[in-house]
Short mmCIF file of N, CA and C in Angstrom, two decimals:
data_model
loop_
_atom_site.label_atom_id
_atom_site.label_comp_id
_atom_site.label_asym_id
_atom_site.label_seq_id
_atom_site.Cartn_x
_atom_site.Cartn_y
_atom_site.Cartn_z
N UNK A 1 -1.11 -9.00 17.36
CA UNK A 1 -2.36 -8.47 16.83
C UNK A 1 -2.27 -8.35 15.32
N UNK A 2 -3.53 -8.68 14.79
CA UNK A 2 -3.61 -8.14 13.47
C UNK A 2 -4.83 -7.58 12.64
N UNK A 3 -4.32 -6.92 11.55
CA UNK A 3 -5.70 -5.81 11.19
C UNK A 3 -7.16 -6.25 11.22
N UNK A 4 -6.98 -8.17 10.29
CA UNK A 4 -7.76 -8.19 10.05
C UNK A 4 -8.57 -8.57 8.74
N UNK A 5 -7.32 -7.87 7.99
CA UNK A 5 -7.21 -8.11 6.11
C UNK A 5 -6.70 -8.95 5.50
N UNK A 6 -5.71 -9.05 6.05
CA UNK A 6 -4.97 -10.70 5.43
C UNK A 6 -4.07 -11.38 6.39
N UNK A 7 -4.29 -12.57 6.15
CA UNK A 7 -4.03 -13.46 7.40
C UNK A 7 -2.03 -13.68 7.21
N UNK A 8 -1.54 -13.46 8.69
CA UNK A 8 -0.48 -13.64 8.36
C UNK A 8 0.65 -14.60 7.82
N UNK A 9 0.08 -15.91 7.85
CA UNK A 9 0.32 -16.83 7.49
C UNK A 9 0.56 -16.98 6.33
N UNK A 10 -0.53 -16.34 5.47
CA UNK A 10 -0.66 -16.28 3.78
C UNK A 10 0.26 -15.32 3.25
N UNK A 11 0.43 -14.25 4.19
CA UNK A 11 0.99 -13.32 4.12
C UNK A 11 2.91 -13.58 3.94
N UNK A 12 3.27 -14.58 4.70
CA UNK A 12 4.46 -14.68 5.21
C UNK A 12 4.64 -15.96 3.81
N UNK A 13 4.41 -16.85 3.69
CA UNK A 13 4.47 -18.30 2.70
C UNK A 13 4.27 -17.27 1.11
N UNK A 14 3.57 -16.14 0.97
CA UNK A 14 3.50 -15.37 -0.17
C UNK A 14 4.67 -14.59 -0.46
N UNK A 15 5.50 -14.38 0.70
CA UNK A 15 6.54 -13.40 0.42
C UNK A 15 7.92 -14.60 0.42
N UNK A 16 7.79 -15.37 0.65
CA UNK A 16 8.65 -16.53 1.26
C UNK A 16 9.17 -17.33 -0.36
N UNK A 17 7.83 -17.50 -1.06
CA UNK A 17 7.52 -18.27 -1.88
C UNK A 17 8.22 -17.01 -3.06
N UNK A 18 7.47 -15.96 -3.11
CA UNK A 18 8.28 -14.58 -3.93
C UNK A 18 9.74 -14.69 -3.80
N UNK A 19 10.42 -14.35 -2.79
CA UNK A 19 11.96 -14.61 -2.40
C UNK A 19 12.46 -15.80 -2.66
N UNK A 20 12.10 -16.73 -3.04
CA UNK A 20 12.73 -18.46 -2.72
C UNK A 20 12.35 -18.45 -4.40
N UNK A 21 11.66 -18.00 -5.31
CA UNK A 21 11.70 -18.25 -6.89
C UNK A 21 12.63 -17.77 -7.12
N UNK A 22 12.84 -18.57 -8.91
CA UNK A 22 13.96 -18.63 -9.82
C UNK A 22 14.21 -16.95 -10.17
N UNK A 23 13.34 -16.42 -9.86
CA UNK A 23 12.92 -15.25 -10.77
C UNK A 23 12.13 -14.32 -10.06
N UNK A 24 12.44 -13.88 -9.13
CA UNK A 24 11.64 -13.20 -8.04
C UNK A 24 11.21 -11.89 -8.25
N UNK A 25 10.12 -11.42 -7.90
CA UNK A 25 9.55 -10.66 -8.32
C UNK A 25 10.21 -9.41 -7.60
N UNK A 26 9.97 -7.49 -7.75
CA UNK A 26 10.95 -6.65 -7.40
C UNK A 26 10.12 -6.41 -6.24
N UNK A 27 8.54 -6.46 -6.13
CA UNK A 27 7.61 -6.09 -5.24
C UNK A 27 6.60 -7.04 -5.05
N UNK A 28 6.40 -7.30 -3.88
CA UNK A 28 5.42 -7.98 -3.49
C UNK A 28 4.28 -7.03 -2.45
N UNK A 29 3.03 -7.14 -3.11
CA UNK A 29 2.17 -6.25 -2.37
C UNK A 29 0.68 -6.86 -2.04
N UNK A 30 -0.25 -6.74 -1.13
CA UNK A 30 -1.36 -7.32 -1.05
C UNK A 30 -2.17 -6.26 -0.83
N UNK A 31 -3.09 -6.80 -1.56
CA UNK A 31 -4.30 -5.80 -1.51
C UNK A 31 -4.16 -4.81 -2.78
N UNK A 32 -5.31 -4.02 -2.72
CA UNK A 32 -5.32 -2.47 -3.68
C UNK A 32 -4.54 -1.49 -3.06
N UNK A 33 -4.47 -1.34 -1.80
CA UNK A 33 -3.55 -0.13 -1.03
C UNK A 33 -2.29 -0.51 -1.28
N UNK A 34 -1.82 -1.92 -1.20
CA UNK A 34 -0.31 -2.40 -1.10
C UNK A 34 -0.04 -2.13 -2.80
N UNK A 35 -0.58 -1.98 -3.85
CA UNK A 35 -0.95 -1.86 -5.29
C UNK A 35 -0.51 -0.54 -5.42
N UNK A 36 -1.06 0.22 -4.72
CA UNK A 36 -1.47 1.41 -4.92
C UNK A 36 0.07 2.09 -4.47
N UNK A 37 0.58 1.42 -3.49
CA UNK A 37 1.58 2.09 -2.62
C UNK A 37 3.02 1.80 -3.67
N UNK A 38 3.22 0.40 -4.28
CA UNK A 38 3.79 -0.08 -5.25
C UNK A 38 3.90 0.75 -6.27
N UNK A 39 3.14 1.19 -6.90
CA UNK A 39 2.87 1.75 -7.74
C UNK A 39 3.34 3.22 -7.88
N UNK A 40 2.97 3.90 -6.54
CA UNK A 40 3.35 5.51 -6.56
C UNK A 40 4.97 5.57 -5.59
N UNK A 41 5.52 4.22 -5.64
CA UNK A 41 6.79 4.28 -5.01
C UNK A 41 7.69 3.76 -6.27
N UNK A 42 7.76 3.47 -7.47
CA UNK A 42 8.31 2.76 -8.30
C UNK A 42 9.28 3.05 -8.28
N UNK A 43 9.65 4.35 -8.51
CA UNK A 43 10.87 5.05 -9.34
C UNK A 43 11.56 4.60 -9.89
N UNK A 44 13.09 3.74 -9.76
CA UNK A 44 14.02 3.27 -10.38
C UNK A 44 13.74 1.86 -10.52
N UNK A 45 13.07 1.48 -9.66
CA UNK A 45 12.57 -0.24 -9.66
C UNK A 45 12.45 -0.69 -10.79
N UNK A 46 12.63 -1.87 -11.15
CA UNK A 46 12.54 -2.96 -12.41
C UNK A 46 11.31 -2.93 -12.29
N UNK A 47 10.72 -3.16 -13.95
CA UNK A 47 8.98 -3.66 -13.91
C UNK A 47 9.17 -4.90 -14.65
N UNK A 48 8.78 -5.77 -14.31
CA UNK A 48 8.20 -7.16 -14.61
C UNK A 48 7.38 -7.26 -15.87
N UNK A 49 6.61 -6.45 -16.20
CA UNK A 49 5.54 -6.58 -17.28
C UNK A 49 5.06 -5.38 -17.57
N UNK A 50 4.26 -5.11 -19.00
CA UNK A 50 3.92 -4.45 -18.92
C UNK A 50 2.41 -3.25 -18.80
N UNK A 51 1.70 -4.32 -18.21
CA UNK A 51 0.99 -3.65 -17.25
C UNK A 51 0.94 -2.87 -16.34
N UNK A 52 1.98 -3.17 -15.83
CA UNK A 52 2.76 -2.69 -14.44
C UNK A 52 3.16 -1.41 -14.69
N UNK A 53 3.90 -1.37 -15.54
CA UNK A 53 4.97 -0.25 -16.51
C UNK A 53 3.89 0.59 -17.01
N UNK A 54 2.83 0.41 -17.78
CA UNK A 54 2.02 1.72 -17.84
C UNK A 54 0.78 2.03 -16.86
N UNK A 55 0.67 1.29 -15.81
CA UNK A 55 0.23 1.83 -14.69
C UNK A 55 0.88 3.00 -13.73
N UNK A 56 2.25 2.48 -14.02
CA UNK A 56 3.27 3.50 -13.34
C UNK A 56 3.27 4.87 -14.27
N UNK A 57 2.95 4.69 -15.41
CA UNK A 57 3.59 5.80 -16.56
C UNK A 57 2.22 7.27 -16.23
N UNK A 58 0.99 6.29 -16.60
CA UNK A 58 -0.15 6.51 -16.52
C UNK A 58 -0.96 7.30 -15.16
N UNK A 59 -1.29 6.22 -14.20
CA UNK A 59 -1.77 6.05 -13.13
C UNK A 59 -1.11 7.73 -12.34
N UNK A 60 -0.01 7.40 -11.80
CA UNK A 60 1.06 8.11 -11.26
C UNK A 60 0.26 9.23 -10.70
N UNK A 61 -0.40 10.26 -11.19
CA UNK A 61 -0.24 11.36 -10.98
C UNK A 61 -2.27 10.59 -10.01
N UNK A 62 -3.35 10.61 -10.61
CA UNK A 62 -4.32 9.62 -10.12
C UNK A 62 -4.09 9.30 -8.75
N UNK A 63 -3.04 8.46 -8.57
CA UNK A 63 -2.68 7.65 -7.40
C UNK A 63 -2.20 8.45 -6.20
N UNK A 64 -1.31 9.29 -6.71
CA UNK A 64 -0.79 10.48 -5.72
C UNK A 64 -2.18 11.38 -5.13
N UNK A 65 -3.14 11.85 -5.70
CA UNK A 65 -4.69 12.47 -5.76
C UNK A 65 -5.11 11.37 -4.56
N UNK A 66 -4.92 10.08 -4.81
CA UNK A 66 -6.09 9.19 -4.00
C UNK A 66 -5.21 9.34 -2.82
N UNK A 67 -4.06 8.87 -2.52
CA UNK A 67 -2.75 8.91 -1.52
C UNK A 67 -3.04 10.30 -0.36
N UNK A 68 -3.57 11.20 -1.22
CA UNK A 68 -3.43 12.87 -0.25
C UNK A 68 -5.24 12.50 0.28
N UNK A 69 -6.00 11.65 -0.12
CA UNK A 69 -7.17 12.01 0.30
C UNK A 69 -6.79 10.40 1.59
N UNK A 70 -6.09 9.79 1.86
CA UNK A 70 -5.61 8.85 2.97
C UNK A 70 -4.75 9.73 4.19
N UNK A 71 -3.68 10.15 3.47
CA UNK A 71 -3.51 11.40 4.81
C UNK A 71 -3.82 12.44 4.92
N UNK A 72 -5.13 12.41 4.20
CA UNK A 72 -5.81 13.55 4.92
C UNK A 72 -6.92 12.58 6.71
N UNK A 73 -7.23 11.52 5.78
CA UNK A 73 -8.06 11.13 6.75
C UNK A 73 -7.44 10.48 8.02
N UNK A 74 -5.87 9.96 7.67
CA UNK A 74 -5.20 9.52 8.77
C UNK A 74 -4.79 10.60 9.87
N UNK A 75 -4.73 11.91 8.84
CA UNK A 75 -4.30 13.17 10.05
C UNK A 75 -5.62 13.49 10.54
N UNK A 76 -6.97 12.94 9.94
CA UNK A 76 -8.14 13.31 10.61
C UNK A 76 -8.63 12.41 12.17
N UNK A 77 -8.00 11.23 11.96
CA UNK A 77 -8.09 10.10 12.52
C UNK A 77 -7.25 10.49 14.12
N UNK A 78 -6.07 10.97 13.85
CA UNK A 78 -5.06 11.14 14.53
C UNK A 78 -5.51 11.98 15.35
N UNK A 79 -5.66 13.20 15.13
CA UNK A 79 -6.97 14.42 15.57
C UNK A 79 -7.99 14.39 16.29
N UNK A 80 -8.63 13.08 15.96
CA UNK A 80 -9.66 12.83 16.76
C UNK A 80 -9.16 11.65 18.29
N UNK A 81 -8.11 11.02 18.08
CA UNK A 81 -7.65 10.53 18.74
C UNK A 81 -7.14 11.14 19.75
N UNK A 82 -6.26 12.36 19.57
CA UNK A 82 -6.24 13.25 20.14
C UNK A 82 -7.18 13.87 20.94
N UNK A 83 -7.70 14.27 20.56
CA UNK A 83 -8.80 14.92 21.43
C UNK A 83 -9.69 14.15 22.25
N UNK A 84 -9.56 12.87 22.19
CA UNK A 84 -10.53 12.04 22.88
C UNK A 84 -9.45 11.98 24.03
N UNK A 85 -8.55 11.28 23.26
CA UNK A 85 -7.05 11.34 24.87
C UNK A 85 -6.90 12.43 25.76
N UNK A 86 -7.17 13.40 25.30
CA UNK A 86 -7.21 14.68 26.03
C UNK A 86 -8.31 14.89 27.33
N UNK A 87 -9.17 14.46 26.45
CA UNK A 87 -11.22 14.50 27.46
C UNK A 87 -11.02 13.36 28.86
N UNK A 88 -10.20 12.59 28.16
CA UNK A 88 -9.50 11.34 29.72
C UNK A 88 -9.31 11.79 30.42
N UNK A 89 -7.98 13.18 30.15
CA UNK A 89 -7.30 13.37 30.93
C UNK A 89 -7.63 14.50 31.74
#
């Protein structure tokens, strides 16, 4: 199965192609969430450029804000899942 968002194929030849260069990159991410997740996980990681580097410097605190409003909705999600499993039973 898959989500839906990006096809795995592209997915797999993108990371393949990342790993198999002269010069490989430290993170490979797809999408704005995979960006986003990159980003507020950096810590000691090498940055490549510097875009990257003051997104991390910058962003950081932003990103963590958007991050708490995702598990909020995944523990909302979860919750409701719950309770529907429950009404089955």
């Amino acid at each position: 199965e898959e989500a839906g968002l990006f096809n795995p194929h592209v997915v797999a030849k993108t990371i393949f192609q990342a790993a198999t260069s002269t010069r490989p990159p430290f993170n490979v991410y797809f999408g704005l969430e995979g960006w986003m997740i990159s980003t507020l996980t950096a810590g000691m990681s090498p940055v490549h450029n510097l875009v990257d580097a003051l997104c991390q410097v910058f962003l950081m605190s932003l990103l963590r804000l958007v991050s708490l409003f995702y598990l909020w909705d995944f523990t909302r999600i979860i919750a409701k899942c719950a309770k529907d499993s429950k009404k089955k039973d």
